[in-house]
mmCIF file of C-alpha atoms and ligand atoms in Angstrom:
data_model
loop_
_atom_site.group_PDB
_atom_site.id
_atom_site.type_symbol
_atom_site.label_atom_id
_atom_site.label_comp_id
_atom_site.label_asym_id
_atom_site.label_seq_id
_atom_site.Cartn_x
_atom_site.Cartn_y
_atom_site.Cartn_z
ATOM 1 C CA UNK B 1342 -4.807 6.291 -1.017
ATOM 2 C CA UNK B 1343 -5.048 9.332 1.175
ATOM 3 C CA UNK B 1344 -5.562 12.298 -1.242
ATOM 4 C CA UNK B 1345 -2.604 14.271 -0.426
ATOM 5 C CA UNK B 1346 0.984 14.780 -0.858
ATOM 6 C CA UNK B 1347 3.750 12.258 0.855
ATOM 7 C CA UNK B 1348 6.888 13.271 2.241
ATOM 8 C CA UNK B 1349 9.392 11.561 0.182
ATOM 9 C CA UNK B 1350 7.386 10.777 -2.833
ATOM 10 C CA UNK B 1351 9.695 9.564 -4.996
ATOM 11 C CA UNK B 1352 12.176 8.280 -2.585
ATOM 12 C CA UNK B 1353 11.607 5.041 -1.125
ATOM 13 C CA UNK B 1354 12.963 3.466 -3.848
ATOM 14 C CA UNK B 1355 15.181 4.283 -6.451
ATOM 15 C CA UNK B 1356 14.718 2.094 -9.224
ATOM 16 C CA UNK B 1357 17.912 2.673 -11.761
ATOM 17 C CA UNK B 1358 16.791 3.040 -15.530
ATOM 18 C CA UNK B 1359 18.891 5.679 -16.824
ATOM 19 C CA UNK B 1360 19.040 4.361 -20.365
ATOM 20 C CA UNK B 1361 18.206 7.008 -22.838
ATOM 21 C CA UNK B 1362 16.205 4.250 -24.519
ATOM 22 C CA UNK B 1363 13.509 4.334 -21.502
ATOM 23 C CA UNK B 1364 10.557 6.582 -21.875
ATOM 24 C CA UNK B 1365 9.497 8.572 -18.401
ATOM 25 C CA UNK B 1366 6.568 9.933 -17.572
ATOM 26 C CA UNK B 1367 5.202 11.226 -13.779
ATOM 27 C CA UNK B 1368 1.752 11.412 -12.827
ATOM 28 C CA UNK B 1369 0.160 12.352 -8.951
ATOM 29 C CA UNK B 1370 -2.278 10.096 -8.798
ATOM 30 C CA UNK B 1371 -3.696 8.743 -5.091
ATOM 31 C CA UNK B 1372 -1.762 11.313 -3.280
ATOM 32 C CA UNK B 1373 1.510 10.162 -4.731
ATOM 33 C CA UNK B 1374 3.706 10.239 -7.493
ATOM 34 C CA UNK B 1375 3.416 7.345 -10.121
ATOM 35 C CA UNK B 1376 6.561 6.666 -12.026
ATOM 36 C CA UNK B 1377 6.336 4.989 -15.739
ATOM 37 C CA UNK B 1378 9.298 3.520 -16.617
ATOM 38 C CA UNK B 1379 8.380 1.948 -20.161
ATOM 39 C CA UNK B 1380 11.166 0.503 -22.253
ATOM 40 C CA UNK B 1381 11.927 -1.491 -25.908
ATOM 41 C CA UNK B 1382 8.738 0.572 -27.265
ATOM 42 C CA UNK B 1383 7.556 3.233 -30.074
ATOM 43 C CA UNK B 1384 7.199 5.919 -27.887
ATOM 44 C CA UNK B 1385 4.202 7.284 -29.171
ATOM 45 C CA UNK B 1386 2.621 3.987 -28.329
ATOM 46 C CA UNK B 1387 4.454 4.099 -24.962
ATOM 47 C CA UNK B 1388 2.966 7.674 -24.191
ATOM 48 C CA UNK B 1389 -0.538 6.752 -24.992
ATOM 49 C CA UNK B 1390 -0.551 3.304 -23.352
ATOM 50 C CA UNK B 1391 0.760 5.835 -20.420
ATOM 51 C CA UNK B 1392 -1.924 7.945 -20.288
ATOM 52 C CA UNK B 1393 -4.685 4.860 -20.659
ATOM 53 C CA UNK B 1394 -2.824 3.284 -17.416
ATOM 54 C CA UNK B 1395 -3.012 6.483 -15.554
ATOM 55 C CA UNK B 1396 -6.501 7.151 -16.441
ATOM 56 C CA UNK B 1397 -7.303 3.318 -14.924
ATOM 57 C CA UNK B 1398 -5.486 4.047 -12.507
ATOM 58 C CA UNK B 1399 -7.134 7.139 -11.124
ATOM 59 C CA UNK B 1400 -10.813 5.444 -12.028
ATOM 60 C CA UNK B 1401 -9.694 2.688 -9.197
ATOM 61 C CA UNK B 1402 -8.656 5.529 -6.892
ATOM 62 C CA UNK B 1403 -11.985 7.110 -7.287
ATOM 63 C CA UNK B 1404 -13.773 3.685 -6.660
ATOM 64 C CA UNK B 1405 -11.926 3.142 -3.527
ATOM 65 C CA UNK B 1406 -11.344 5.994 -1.589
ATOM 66 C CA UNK B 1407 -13.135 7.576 1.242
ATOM 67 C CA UNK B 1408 -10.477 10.746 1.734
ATOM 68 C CA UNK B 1409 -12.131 13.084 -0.912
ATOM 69 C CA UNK B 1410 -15.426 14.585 -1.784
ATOM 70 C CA UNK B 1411 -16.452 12.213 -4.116
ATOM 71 C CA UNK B 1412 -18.910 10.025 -3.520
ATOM 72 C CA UNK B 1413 -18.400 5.928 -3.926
ATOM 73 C CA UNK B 1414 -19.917 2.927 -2.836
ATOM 74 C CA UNK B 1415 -17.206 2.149 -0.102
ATOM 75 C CA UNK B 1416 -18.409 5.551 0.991
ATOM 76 C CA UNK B 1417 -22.074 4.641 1.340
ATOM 77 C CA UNK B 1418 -21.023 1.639 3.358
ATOM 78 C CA UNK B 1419 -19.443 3.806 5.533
ATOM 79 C CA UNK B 1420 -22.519 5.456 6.451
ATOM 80 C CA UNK B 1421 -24.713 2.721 6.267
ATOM 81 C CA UNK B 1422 -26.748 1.879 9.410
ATOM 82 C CA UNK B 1423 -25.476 -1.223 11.291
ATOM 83 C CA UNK B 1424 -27.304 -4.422 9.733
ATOM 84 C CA UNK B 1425 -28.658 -2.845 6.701
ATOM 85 C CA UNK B 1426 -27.419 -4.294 3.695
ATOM 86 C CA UNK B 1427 -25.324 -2.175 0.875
ATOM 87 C CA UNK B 1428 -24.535 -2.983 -2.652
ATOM 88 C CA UNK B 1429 -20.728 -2.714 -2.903
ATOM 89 C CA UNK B 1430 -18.875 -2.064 -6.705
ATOM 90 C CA UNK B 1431 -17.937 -5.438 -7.900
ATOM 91 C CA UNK B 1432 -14.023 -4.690 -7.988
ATOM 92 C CA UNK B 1433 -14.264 -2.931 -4.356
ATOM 93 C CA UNK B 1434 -16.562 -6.655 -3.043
ATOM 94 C CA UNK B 1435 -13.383 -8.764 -4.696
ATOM 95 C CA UNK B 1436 -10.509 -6.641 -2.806
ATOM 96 C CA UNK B 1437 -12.635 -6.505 0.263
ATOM 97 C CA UNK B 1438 -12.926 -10.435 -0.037
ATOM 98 C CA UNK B 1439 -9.284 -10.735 -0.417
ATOM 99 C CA UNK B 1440 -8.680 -7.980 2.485
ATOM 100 C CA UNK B 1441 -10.664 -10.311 4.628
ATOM 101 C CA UNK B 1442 -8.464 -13.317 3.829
ATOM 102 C CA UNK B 1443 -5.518 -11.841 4.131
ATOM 103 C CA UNK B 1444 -7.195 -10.270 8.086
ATOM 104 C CA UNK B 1445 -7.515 -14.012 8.449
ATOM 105 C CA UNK B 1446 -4.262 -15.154 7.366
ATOM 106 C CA UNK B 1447 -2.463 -12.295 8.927
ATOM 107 C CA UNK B 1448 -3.875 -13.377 13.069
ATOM 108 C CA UNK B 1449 -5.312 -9.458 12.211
ATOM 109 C CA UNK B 1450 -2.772 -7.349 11.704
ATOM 110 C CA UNK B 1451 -4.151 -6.572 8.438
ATOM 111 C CA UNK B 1452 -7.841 -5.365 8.849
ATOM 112 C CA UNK B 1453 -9.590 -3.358 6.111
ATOM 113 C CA UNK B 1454 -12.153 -2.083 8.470
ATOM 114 C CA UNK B 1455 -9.906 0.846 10.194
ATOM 115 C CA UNK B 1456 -11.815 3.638 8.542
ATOM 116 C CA UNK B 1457 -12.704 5.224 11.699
ATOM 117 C CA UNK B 1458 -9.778 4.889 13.781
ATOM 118 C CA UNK B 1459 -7.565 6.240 10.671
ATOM 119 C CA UNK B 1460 -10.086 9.198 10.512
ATOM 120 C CA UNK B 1461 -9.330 9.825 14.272
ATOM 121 C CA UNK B 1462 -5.825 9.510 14.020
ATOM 122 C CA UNK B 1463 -5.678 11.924 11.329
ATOM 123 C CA UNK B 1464 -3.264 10.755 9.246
ATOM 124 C CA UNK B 1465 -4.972 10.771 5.847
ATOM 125 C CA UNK B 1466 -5.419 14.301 6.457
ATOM 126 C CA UNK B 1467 -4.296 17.625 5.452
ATOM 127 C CA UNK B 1468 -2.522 19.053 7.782
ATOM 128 C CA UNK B 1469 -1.076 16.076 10.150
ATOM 129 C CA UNK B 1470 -2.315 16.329 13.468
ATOM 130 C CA UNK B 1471 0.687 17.376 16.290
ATOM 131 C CA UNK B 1472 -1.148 15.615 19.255
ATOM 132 C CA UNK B 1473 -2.650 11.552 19.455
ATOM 133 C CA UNK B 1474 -6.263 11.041 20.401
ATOM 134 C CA UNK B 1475 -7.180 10.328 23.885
ATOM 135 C CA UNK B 1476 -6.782 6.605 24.862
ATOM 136 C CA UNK B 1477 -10.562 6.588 25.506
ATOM 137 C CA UNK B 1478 -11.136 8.234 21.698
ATOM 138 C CA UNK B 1479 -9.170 5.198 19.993
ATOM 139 C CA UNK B 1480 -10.682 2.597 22.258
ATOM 140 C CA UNK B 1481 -14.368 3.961 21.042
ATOM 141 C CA UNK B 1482 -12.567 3.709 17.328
ATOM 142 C CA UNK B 1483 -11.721 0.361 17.426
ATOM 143 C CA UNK B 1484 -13.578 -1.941 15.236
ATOM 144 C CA UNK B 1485 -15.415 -5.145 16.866
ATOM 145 C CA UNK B 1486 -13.990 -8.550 15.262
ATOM 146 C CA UNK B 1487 -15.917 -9.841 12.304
ATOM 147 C CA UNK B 1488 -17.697 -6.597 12.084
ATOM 148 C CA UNK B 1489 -17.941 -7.147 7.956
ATOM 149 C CA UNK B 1490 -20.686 -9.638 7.140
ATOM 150 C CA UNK B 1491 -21.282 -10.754 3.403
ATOM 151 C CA UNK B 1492 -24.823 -11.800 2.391
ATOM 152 C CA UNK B 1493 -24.933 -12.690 -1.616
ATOM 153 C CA UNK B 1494 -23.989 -9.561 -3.193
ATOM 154 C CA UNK B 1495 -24.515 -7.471 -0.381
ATOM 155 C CA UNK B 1496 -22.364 -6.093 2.519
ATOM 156 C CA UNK B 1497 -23.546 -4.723 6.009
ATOM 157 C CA UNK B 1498 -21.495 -3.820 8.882
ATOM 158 C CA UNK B 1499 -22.099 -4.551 12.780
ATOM 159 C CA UNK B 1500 -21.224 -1.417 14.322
ATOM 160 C CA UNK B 1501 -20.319 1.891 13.630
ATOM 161 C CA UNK B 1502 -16.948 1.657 14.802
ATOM 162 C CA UNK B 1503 -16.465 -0.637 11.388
ATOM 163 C CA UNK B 1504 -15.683 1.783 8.610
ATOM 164 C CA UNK B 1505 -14.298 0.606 5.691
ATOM 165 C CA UNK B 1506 -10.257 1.387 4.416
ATOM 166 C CA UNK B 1507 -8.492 0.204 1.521
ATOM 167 C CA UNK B 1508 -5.650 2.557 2.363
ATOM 168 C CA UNK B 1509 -3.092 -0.237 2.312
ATOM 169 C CA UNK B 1510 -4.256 -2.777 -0.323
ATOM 170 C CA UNK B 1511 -5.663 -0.478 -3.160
ATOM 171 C CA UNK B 1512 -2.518 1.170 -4.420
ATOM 172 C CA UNK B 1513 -1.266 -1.917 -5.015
ATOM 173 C CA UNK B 1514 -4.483 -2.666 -7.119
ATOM 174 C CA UNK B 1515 -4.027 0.392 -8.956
ATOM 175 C CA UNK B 1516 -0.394 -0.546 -10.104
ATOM 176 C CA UNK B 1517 -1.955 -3.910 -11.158
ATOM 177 C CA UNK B 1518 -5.031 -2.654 -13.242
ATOM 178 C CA UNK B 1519 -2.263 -0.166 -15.049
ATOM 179 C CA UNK B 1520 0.357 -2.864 -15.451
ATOM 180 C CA UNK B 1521 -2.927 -4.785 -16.643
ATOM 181 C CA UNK B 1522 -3.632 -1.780 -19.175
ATOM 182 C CA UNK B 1523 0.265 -1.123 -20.618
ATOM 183 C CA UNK B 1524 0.346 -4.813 -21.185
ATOM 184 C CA UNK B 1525 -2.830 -4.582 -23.882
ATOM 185 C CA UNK B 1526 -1.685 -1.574 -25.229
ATOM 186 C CA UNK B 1527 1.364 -3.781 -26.442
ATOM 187 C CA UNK B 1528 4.211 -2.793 -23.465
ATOM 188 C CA UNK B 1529 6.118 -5.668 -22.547
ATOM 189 C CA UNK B 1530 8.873 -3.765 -20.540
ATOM 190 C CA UNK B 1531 7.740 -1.130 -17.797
ATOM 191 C CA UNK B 1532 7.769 -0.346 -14.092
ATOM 192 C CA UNK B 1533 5.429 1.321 -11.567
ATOM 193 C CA UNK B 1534 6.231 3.243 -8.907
ATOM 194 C CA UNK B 1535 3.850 4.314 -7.026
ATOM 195 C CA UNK B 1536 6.075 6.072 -4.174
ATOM 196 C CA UNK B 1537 7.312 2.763 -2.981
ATOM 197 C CA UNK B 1538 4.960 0.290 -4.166
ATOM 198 C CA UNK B 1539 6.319 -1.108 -7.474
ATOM 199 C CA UNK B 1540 5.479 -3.787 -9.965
ATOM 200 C CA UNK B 1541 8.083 -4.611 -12.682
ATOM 201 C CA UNK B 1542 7.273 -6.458 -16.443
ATOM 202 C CA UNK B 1543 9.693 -7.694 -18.881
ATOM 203 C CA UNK B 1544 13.360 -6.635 -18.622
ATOM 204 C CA UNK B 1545 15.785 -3.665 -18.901
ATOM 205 C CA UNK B 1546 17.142 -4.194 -22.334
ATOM 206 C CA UNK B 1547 17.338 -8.319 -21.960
ATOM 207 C CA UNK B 1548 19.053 -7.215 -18.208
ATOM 208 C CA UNK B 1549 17.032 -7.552 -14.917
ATOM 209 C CA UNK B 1550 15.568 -4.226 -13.565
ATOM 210 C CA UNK B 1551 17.503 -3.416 -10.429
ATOM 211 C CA UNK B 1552 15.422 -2.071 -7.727
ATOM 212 C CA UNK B 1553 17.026 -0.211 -4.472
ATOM 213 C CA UNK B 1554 15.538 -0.412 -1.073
ATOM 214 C CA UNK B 1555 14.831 2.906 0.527
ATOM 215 C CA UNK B 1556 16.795 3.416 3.997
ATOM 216 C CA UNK B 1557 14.064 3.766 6.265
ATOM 217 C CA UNK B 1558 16.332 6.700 8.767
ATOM 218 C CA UNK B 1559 18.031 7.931 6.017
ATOM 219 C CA UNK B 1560 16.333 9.065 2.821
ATOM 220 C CA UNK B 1561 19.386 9.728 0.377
ATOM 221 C CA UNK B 1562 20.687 5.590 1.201
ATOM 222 C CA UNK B 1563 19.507 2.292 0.410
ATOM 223 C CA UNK B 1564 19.384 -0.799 2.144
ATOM 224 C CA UNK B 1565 20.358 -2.839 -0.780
ATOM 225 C CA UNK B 1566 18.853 -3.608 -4.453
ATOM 226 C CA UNK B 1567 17.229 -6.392 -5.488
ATOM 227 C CA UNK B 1568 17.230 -7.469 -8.935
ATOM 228 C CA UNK B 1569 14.319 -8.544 -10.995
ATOM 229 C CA UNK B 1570 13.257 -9.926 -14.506
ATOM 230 C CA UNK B 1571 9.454 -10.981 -15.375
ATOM 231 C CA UNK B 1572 6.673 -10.045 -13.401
ATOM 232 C CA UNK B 1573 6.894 -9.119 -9.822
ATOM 233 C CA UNK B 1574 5.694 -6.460 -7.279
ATOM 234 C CA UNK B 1575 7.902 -5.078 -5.009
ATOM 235 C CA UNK B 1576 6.228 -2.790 -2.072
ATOM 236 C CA UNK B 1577 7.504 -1.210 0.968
ATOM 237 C CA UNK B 1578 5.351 0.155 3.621
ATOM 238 C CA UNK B 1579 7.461 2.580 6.249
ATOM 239 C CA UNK B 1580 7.087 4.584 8.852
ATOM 240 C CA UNK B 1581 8.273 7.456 7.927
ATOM 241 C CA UNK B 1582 6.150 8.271 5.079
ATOM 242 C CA UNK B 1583 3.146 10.293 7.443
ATOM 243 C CA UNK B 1584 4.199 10.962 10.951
ATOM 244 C CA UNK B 1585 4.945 13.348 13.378
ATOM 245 C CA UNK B 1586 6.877 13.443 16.699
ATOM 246 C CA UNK B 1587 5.087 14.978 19.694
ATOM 247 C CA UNK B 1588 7.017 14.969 23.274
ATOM 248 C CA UNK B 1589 10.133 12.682 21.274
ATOM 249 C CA UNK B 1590 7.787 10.277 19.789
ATOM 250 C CA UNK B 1591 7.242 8.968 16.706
ATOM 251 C CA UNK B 1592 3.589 8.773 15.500
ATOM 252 C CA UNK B 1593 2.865 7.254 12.193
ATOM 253 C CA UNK B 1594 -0.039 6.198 9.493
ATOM 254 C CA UNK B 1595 0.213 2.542 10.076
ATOM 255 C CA UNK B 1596 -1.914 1.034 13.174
ATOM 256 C CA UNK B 1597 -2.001 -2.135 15.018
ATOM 257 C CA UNK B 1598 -5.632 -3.237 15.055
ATOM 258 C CA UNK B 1599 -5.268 -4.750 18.302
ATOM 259 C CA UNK B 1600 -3.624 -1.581 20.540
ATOM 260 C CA UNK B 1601 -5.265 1.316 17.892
ATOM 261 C CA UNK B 1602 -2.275 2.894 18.134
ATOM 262 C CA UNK B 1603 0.627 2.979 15.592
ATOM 263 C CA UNK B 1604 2.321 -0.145 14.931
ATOM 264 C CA UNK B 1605 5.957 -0.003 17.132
ATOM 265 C CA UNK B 1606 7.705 -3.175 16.040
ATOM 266 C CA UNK B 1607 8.975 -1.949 12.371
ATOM 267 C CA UNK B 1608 10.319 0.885 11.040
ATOM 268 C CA UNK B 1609 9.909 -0.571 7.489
ATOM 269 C CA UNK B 1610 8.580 -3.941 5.607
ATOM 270 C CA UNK B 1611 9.380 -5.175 2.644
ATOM 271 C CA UNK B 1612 7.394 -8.232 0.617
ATOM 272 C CA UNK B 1613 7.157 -9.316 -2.737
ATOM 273 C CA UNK B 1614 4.462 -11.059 -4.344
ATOM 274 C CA UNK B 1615 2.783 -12.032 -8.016
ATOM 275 C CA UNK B 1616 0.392 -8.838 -7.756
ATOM 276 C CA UNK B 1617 0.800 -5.603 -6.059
ATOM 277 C CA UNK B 1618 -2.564 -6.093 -4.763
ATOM 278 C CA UNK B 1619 -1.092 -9.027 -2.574
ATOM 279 C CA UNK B 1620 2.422 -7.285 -2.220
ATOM 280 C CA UNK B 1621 0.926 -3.963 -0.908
ATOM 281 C CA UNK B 1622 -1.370 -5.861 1.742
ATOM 282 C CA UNK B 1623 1.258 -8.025 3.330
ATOM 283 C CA UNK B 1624 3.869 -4.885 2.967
ATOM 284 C CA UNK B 1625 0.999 -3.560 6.054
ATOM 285 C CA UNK B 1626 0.150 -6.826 7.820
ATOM 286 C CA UNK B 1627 4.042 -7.099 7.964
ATOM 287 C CA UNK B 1628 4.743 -3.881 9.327
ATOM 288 C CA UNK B 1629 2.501 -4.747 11.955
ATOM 289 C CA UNK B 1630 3.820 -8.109 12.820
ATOM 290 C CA UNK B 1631 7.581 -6.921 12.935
ATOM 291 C CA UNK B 1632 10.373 -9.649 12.163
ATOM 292 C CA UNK B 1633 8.388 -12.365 13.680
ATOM 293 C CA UNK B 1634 6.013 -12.265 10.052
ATOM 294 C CA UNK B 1635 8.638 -13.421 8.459
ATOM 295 C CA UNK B 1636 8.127 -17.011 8.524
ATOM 296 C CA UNK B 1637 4.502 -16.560 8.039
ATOM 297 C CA UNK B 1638 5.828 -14.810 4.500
ATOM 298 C CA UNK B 1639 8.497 -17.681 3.950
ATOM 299 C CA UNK B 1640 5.733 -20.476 4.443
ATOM 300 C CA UNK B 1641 3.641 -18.730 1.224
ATOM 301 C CA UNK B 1642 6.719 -18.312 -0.731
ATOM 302 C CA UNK B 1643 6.910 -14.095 -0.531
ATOM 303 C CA UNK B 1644 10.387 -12.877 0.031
ATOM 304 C CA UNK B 1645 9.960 -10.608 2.620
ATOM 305 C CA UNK B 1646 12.137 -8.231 4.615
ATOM 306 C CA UNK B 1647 11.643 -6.178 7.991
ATOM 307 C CA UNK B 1648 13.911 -3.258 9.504
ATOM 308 C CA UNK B 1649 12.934 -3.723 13.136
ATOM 309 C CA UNK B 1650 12.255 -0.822 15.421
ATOM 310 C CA UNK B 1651 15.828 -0.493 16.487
ATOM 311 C CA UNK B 1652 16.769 -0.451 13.222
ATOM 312 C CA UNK B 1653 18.067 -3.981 12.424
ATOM 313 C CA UNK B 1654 17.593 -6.100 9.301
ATOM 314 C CA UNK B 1655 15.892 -9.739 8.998
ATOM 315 C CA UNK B 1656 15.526 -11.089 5.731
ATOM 316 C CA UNK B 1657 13.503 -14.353 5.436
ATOM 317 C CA UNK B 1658 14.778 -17.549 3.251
ATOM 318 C CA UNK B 1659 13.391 -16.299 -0.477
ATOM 319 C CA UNK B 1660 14.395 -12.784 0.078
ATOM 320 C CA UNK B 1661 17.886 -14.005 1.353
ATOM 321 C CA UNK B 1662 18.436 -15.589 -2.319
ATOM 322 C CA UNK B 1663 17.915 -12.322 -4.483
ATOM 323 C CA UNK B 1664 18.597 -9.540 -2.122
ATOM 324 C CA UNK B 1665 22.001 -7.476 -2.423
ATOM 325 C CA UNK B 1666 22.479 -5.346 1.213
ATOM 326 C CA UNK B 1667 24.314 -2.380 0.339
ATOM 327 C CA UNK B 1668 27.997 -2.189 1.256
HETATM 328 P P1 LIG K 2592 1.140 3.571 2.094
HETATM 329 O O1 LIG K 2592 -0.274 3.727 1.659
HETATM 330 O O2 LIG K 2592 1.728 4.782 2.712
HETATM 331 O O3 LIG K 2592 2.022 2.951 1.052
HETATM 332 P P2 LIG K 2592 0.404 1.193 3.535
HETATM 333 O O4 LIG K 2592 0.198 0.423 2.296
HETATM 334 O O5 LIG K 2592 1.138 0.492 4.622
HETATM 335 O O6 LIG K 2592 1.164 2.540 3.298
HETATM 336 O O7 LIG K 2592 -1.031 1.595 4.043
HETATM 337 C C1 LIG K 2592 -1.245 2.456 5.141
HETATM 338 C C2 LIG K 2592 -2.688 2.909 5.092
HETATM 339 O O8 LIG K 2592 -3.541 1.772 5.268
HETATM 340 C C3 LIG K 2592 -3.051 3.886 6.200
HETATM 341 O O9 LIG K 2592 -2.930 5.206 5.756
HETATM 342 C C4 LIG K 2592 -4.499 3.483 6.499
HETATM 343 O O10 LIG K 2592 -5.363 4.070 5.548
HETATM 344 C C5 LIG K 2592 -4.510 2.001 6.282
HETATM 345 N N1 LIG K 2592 -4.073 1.166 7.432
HETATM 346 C C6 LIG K 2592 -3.362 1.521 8.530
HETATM 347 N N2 LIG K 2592 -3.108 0.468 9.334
HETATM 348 C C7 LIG K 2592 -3.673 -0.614 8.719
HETATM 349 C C8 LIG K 2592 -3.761 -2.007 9.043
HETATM 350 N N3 LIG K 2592 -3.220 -2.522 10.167
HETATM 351 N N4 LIG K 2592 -4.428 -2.810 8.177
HETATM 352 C C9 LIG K 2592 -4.997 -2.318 7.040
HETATM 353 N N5 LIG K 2592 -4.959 -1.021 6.696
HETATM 354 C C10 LIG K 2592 -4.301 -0.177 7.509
HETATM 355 MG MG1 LIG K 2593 0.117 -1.617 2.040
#
């Protein structure tokens, strides 16, 4: 949700539609590129349910994040004085209560409450830094367990170390609430890509969509394809999307709570789910976790798929059953 370019915007995955039947259309919206894929539709009524799912999807983009000017309530929590109670928008209090659970579920790998330590890291920001923080800078950053509390309709924070983040979980609502808007506008056939985080309706002219798996070392190659019919997200979460390397080492946008510092047991993770929303989370939490979230994945039915630091593949149980490694 960072409001700025990515590096390989349209790369992570390659999603293979080149049937002059399909109506495109690119928007930068959240700091990335959205790709509508819409197909089997008039395309005047493709291009306007288009533009109504972009619109949607840059009103949830100005709800959630805390990167730009604007002003929002996630951004009023932020500065809210420890123990004093804020009001929160009603779709930002049900992601945050789902952000939680999934903290839970995840042992804390995923934590929504990173807002600080991301802002000292500096990788939401325009330019990247070329240096990390001081160790004593990201311990100071680090937010205090349980530092959310939920009172009725009303949210207060602990500390203020605990600054709110949806940078991992609200792209993936985005991509539902537009999926959510082609769908009553009549579209029964369309993807999302929202530079790696993807949900898929419907079919490719009666055929399943077929959906490659960005390399995460090399940006040209896939790791395999993965075919899909229906209604399913698909999102990846990498390291290579914001980094830099100072003194040979890597330094990238996605951070073990625990350490502060970025996670250094994946180079890319791979889960699909029923909603983006869910996908995108667990895409982070997994990251984080490295091959040994797998089963965690498996035991709640999410294919799921790591490429571990050194660059090897796992690939749990569901994922093993519809994923295609490239040759
Ligand atoms: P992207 O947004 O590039 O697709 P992710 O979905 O993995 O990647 O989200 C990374 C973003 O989420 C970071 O830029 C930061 O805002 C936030 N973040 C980083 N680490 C975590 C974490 N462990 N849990 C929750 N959010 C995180
Ligand atoms: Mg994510």
């Amino acid at each position: 949700m960072a409001g700025m370019f990515r590096l390989f915007p349209v790369l992570f995955l390659l999603v293979s539609c080149s049937n002059s039947a399909d109506m495109h259309e690119t928007r930068f919206i959240m700091g990335t590129l959205v790709e509508f894929t819409v197909a089997d539709a008039d395309p005047e009524l493709a291009e306007n349910a288009i533009r109504q799912a972009a619109e949607e999807m840059q009103r949830i983009d100005d709800m959630f994040t805390i990167y730009r000017e604007r002003d929002n309530s996630v951004k009023r929590f932020n500065r809210s004085r420890p123990g004093t109670s804020v009001r929160l928008d009603n779709e930002v209090a049900r992601i945050l209560s789902l952000a939680l659970a999934i903290q839970q579920e995840s042992n804390g790998a995923f934590n929504p409450a990173l807002g600080r330590l991301n802002r000292l890291w500096g990788f939401s920001m325009e330019p990247l830094p070329s240096h990390p923080p001081s160790e004593d800078a990201i311990r100071a950053s680090i937010p205090p367990a349980g530092c959310i509390r939920k009172d009725g309709n009303e949210w207060s924070r602990t500390s203020e170390r605990c600054e709110l983040d949806f940078g991992a979980i609200a792209k993936g609502y985005a991509i539902d609430r537009g999926i959510a808007v082609l769908r009553r506008a009549g579209i029964q056939h369309a993807i999302i890509n929202a530079g790696g985080d993807i949900r898929v309706i419907g079919s490719h002219h009666g055929k399943p969509w077929r959906i490659g798996l960005r390399h995460p070392r090399s940006a040209g190659d896939v790791l395999g394809t993965i075919e899909v019919k229906g209604d399913v997200s698909i999102v990846t979460s990498g390291d290579y999307e914001r980094f830099y390397i100072d003194r040979g080492r890597r330094y990238h946008h996605i951070l073990d709570p625990e350490s502060g510092h970025p996670a250094a047991l994946s180079q890319s993770a791979t889960v699909i789910a029923e909603t983006a929303t869910l996908a995108d989370a667990w895409s982070t939490a997994l990251f984080v976790l490295g091959p040994t979230g797998l089963k965690l994945l498996e035991r709640r039915q999410m294919p799921a798929l790591v490429v571990d630091r050194r660059g090897r593949l796992h690939v749990n149980g569901p994922m093993r059953a519809i994923f295609q490694p490239a040759s």
